Each structure stands twice: as C-alpha cells, then as structure tokens.
mmCIF file of C-alpha atoms in Angstrom:
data_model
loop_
_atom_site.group_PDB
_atom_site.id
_atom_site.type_symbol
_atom_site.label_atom_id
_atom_site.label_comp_id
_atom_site.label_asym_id
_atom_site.label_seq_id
_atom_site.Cartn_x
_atom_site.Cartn_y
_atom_site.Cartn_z
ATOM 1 C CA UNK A 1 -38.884 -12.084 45.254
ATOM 2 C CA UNK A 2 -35.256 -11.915 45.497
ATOM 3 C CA UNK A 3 -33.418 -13.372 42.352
ATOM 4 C CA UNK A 4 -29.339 -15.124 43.150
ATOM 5 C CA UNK A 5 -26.399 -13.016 42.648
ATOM 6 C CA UNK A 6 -25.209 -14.524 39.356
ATOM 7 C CA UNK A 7 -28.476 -13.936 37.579
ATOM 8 C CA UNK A 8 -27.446 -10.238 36.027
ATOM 9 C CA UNK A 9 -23.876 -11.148 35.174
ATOM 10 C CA UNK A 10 -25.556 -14.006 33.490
ATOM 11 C CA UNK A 11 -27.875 -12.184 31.737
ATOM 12 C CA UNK A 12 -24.376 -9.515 31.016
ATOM 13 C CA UNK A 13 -22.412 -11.842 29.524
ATOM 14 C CA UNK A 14 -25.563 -13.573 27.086
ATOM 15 C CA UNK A 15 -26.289 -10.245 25.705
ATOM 16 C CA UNK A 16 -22.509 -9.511 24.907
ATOM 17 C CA UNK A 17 -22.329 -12.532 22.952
ATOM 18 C CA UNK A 18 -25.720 -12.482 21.663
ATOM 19 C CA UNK A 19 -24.922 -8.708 20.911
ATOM 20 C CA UNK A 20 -21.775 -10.211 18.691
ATOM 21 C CA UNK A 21 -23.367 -12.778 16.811
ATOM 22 C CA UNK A 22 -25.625 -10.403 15.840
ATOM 23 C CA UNK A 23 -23.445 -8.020 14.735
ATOM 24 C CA UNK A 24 -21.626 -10.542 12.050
ATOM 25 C CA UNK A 25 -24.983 -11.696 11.178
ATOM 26 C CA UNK A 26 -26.365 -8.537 10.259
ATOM 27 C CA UNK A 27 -22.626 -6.500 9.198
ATOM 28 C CA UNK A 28 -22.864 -4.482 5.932
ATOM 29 C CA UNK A 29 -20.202 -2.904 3.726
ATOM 30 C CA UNK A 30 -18.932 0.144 4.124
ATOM 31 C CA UNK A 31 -18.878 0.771 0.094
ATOM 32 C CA UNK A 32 -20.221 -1.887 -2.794
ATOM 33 C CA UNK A 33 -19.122 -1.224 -5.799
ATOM 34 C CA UNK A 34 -19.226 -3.425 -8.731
ATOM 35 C CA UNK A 35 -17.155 -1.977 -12.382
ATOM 36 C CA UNK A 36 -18.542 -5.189 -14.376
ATOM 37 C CA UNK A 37 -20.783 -8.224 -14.712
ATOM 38 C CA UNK A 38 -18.204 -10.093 -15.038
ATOM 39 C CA UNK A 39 -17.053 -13.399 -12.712
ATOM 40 C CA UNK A 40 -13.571 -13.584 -11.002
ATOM 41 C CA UNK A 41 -11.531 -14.386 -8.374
ATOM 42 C CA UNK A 42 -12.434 -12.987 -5.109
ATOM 43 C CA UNK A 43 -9.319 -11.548 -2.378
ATOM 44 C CA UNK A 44 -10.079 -10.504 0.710
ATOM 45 C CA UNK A 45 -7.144 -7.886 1.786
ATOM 46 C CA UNK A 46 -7.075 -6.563 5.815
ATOM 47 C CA UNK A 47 -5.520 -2.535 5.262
ATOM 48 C CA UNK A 48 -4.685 -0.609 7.753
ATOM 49 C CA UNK A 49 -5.981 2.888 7.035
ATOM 50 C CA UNK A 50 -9.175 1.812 6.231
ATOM 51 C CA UNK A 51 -11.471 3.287 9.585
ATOM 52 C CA UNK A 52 -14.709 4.941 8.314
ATOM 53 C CA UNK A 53 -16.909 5.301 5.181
ATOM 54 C CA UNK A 54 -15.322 8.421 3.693
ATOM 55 C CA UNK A 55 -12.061 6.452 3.607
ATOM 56 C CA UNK A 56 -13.764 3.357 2.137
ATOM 57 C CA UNK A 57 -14.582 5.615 -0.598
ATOM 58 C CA UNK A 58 -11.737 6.841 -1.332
ATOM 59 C CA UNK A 59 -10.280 3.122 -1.133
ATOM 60 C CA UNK A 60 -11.931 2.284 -4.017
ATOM 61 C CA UNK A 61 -11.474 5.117 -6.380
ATOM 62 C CA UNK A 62 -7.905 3.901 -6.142
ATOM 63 C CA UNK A 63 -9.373 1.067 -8.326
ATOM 64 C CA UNK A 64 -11.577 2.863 -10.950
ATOM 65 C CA UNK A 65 -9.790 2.533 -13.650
ATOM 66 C CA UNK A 66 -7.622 -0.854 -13.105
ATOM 67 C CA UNK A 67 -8.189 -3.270 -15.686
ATOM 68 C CA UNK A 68 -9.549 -6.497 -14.500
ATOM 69 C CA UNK A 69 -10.677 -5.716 -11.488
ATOM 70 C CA UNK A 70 -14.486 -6.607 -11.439
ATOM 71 C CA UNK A 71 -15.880 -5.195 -7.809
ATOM 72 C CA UNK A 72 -14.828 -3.952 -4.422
ATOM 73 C CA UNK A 73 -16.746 -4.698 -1.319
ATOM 74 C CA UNK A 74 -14.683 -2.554 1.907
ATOM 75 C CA UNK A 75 -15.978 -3.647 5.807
ATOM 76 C CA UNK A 76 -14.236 -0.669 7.665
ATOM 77 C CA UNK A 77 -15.129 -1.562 11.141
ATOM 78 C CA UNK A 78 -13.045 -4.850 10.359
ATOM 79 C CA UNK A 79 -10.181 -3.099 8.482
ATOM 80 C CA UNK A 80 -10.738 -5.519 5.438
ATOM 81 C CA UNK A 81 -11.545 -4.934 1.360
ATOM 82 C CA UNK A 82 -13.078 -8.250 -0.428
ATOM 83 C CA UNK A 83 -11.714 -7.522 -4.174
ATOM 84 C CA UNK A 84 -13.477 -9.072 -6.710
ATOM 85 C CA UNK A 85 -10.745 -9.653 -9.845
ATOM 86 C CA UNK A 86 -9.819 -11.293 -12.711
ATOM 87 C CA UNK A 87 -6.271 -13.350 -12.590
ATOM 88 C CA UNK A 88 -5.949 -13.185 -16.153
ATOM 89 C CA UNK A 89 -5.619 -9.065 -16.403
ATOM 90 C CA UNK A 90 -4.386 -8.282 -12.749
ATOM 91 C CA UNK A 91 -2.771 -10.265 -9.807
ATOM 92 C CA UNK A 92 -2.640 -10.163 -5.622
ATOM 93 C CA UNK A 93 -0.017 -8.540 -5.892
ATOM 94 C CA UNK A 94 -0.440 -5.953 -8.162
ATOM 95 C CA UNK A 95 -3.860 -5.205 -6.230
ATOM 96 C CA UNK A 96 -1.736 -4.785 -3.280
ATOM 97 C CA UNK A 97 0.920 -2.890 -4.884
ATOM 98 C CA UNK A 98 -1.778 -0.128 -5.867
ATOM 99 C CA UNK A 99 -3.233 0.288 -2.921
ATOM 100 C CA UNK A 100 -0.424 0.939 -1.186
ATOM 101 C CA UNK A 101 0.788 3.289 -3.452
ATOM 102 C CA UNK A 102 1.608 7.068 -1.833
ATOM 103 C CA UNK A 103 -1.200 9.176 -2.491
ATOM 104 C CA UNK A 104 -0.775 13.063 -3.543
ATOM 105 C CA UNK A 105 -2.511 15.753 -1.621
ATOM 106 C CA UNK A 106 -3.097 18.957 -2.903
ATOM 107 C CA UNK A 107 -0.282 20.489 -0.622
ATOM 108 C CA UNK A 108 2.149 18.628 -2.915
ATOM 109 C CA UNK A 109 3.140 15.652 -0.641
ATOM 110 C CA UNK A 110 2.962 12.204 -0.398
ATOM 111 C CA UNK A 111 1.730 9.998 1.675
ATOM 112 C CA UNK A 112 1.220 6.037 1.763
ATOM 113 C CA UNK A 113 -2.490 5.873 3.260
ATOM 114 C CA UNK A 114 -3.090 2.491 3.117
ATOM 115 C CA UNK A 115 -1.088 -1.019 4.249
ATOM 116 C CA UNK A 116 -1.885 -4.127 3.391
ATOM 117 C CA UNK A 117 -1.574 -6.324 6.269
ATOM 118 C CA UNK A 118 -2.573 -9.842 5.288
ATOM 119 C CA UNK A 119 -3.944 -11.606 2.052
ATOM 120 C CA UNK A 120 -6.686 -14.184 1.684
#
C-alpha cells in the first residue's frame, strides 16, 4: 500500500500542536505555596531569572515574611509567578519592588536575580 507524500508531515504537524495543547492543559507549578487562608487579589508577574525549580524556590522565600501576601504559585518553564495578595497590606508595586531587590551571597556581593518584565 503506498500512502501520499503529505500524509507524515500531516501527521508532524497534528502531533506538534496536539503535543502543545496538551502541554497547557496538563502544566503544573513549579512551587505552590500558600502563607494563609485568606482571599485576595491575584497578580500574575513574568520575571526573568526565574528558569528551574530550585530558583522557583528561592523566588518565594523572598516572600516569607511580607505582610499581606496570601500565596505564590511560580510556572518556570513560562518565566511567570501568579501572586496571590491582599491590596489593603501590600501593592503591585511593592511586590515588584521586592523581588527585584539585589540579593546577598555569601561572598559578600550583590546581585539583582530577578526582573520583572510585565504585570497582569
């Protein structure tokens, strides 16, 4: 039986797209962490510097002991951190302004790990 030319670059390009569909169907953070029960206002930041698990982690000890923010959810294959807050005790901005805060390693520099690039 001989099948037509186009068949496998048919069947290439459906399982590309079927293979990214999936993929935001199915994606799971990188870290979850939740500091209260409470309700807020939910951010979603896109930082550069966040690229693997380990730095995910360390993302959101940045945020342990911030009043008013209520959770952290980081996606680092997509660069982004979904911050759960409350407007009343912190703001965007302030969110922002900590995370891009230099960082002190135990050589004695500094260093600004993360960027925030855009804001939702």
């Amino acid at each position: 039986m001989k099948l037509p030319r186009y068949i496998f670059p048919i069947l290439i390009i459906a399982a590309l797209f079927g293979g990214y569909f999936l993929r935001t169907a199915f994606t799971q953070p990188s870290t979850n962490i939740n500091y209260s029960n409470e309700t807020g206002a939910t951010a979603t930041f896109i930082v550069d510097g966040l690229k693997c698990k380990g730095t995910a982690a360390f993302f959101t000890t940045m945020y342990d002991s911030v009043p008013g923010i209520v959770g952290i959810q980081t996606f680092a294959t997509e660069h982004k951190a979904v911050i759960t807050y409350d407007p009343d005790k912190i703001t965007k901005d302030s969110i922002k302004a900590i995370m891009e805060t230099p960082v002190l390693f135990q050589d004695g520099t500094r260093e600004q790990v993360f960027k925030c690039v855009s804001i939702k």
